[in-house]
Coordinates of C-alpha atoms in Angstrom, one line a residue:
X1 CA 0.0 0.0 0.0
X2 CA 2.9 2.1 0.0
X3 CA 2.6 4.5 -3.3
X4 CA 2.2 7.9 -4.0
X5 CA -1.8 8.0 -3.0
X6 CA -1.0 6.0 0.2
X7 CA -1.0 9.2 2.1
X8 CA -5.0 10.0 1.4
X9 CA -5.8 6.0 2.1
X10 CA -7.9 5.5 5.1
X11 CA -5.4 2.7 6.9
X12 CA -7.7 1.0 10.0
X13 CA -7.9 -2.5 9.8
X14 CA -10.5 -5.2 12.3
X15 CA -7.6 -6.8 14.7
X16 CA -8.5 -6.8 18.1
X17 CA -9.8 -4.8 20.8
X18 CA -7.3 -2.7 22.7
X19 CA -8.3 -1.8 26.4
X20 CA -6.9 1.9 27.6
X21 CA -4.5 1.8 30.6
X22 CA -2.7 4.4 32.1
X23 CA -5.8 7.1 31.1
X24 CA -9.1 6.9 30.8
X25 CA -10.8 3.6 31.9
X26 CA -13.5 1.5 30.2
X27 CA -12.3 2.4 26.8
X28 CA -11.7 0.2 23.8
X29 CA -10.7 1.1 20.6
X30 CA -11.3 -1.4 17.3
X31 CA -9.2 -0.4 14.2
X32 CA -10.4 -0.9 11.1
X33 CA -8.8 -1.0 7.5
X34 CA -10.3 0.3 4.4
X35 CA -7.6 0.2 1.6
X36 CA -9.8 1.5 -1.0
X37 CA -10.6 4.5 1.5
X38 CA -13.7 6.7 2.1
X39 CA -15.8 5.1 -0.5
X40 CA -14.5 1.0 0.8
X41 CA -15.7 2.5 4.2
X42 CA -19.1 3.8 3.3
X43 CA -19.9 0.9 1.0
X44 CA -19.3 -1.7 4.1
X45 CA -21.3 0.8 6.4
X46 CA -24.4 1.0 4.3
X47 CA -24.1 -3.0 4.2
X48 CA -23.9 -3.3 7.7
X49 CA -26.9 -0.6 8.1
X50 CA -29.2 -2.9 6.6
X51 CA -28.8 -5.7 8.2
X52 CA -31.1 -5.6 10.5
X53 CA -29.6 -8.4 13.2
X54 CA -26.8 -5.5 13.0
X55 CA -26.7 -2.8 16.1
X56 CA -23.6 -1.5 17.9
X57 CA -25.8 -2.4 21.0
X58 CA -26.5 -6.1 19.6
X59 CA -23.0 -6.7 19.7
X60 CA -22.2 -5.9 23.2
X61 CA -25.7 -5.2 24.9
X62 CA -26.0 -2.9 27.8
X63 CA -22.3 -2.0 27.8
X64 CA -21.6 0.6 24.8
X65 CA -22.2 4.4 26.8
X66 CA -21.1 6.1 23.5
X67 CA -19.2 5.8 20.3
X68 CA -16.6 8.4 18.7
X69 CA -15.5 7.3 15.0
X70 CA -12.1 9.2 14.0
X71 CA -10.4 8.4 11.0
X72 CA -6.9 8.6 10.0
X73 CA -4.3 8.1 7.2
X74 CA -1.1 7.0 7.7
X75 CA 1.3 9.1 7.7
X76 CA 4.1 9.3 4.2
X77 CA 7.1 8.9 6.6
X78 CA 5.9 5.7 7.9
X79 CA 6.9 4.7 3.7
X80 CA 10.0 6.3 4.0
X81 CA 11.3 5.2 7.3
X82 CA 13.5 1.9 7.8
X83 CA 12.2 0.2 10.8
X84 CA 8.2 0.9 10.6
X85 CA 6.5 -2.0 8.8
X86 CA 3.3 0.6 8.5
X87 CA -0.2 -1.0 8.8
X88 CA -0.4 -2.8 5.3
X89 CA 2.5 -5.1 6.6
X90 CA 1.2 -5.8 9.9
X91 CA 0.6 -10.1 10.2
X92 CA -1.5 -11.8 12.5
X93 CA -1.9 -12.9 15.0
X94 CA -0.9 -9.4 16.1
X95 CA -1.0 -10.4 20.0
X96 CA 1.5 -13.1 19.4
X97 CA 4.9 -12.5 21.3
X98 CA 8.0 -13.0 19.9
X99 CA 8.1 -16.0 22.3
X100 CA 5.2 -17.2 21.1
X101 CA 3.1 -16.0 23.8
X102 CA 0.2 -13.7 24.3
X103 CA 2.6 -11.1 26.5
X104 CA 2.8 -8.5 23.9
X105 CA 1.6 -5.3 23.9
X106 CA 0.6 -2.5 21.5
X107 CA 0.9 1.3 23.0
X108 CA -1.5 3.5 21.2
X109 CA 0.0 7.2 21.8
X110 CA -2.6 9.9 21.1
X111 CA -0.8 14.2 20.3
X112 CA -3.4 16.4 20.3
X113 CA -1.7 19.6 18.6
X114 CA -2.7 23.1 18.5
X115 CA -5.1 24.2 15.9
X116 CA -3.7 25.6 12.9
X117 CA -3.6 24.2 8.9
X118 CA 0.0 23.6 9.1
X119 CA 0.5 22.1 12.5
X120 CA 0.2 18.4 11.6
X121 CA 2.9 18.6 8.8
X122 CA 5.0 21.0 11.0
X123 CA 4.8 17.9 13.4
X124 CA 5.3 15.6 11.2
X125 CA 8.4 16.9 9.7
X126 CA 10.0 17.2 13.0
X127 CA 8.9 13.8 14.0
X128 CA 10.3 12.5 10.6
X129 CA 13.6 14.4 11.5
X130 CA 14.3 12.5 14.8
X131 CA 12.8 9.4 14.3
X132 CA 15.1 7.4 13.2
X133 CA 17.7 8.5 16.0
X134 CA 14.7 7.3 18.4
X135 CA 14.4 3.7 16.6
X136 CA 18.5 3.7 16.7
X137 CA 18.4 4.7 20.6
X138 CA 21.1 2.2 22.1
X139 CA 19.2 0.4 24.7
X140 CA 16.2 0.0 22.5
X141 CA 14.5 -3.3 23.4
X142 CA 15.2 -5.8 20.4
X143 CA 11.1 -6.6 20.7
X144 CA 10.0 -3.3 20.5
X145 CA 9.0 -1.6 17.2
X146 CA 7.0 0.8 15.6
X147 CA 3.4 -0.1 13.8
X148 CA 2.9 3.1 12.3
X149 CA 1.7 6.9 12.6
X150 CA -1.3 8.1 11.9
X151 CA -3.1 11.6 11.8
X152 CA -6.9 12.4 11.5
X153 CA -8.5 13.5 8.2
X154 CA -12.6 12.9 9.7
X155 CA -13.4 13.8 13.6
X156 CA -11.3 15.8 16.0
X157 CA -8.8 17.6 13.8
X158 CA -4.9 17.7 14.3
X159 CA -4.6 14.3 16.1
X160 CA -1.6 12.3 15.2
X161 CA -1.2 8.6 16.7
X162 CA 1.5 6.8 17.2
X163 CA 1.2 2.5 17.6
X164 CA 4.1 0.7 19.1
X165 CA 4.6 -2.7 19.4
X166 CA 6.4 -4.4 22.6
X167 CA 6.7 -7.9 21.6
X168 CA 8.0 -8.7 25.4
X169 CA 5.4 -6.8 27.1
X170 CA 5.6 -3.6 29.4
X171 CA 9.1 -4.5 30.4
X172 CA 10.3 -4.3 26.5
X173 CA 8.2 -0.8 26.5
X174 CA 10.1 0.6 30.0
X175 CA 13.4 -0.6 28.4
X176 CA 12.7 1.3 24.8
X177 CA 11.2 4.1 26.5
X178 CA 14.5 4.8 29.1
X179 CA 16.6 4.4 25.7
X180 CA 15.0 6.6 24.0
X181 CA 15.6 9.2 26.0
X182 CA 19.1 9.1 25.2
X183 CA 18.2 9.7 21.6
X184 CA 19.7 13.1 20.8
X185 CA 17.8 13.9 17.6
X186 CA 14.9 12.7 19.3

């Protein structure tokens, strides 16, 4: 998926559920994928829509308070950056350890910038710049990686996401985190 229109591709793909720790509680977030973009999305919507066995409160009933739909395309520097396999290469099972067990974890890290129409590339760029001295940080947990970055085109505007992947679990996220800080680009 990596060409010159990746960058207006809608990249959210159906994986698993990921519970929020460390902020707000009783949160999930699904990610979806729709390669062919705004128009895959709509078309799978309106087939959902009427079905009528289809409900977001038939799938989990009593449970769902509210629902906030954001999407995103992935950032071009996830393309042009050694190191982040981007969201087109992901494989499953993506809960899989790299010892074959269910201990890793994904860390889904939410920037909400200021408002402005050049913010998010002005952010990008910067993050682009330093990056790769980050994923070089000495120290940097062999198991630790990251999925991609994304930033919002539909719902709450200048939003950028970063997902990382800890194949060893919060201790290979503490590690990669204490290493980066030594990262001087970063």
């Amino acid at each position: 998926m990596h060409n010159a229109s990746a960058e207006f591709s809608v990249f959210l793909f159906p994986t698993e559920v990921f519970p929020e720790a460390g902020g707000k509680l009783n949160v999930a977030t699904h990610l979806y994928n729709y390669s062919g973009g705004h128009p895959e999305r709509n078309r799978q919507r309106d087939e959902l829509a009427a079905d009528p066995t289809w409900t977001t409160e038939a799938s989990a009933p009593g449970v769902i308070q509210g629902i906030r739909s954001t999407l995103f395309v992935e950032a071009p520097l996830v393309a042009k950056t050694e190191g982040v396999c981007g969201l087109s290469e992901m494989e499953l099972p993506l809960m899989q350890s790299d010892r074959g067990e269910k201990a890793c974890i994904y860390e889904l890290r939410r920037y909400r910038l200021r408002l402005g129409y050049d913010t998010v590339p002005k952010f990008l760029k910067l993050y682009g710049e330093g990056l790769p001295s980050k994923l070089a940080a000495e120290g940097t947990d062999p198991t630790t990686s990251l999925t991609t970055v994304l930033y919002s085109e539909v719902g709450p505007l200048n939003e950028v996401i970063e997902l990382w992947r800890h194949g060893d679990g919060t201790a290979a996220m503490e590690r990669s985190r204490v290493a980066a800080r030594g990262a001087n680009q970063w």
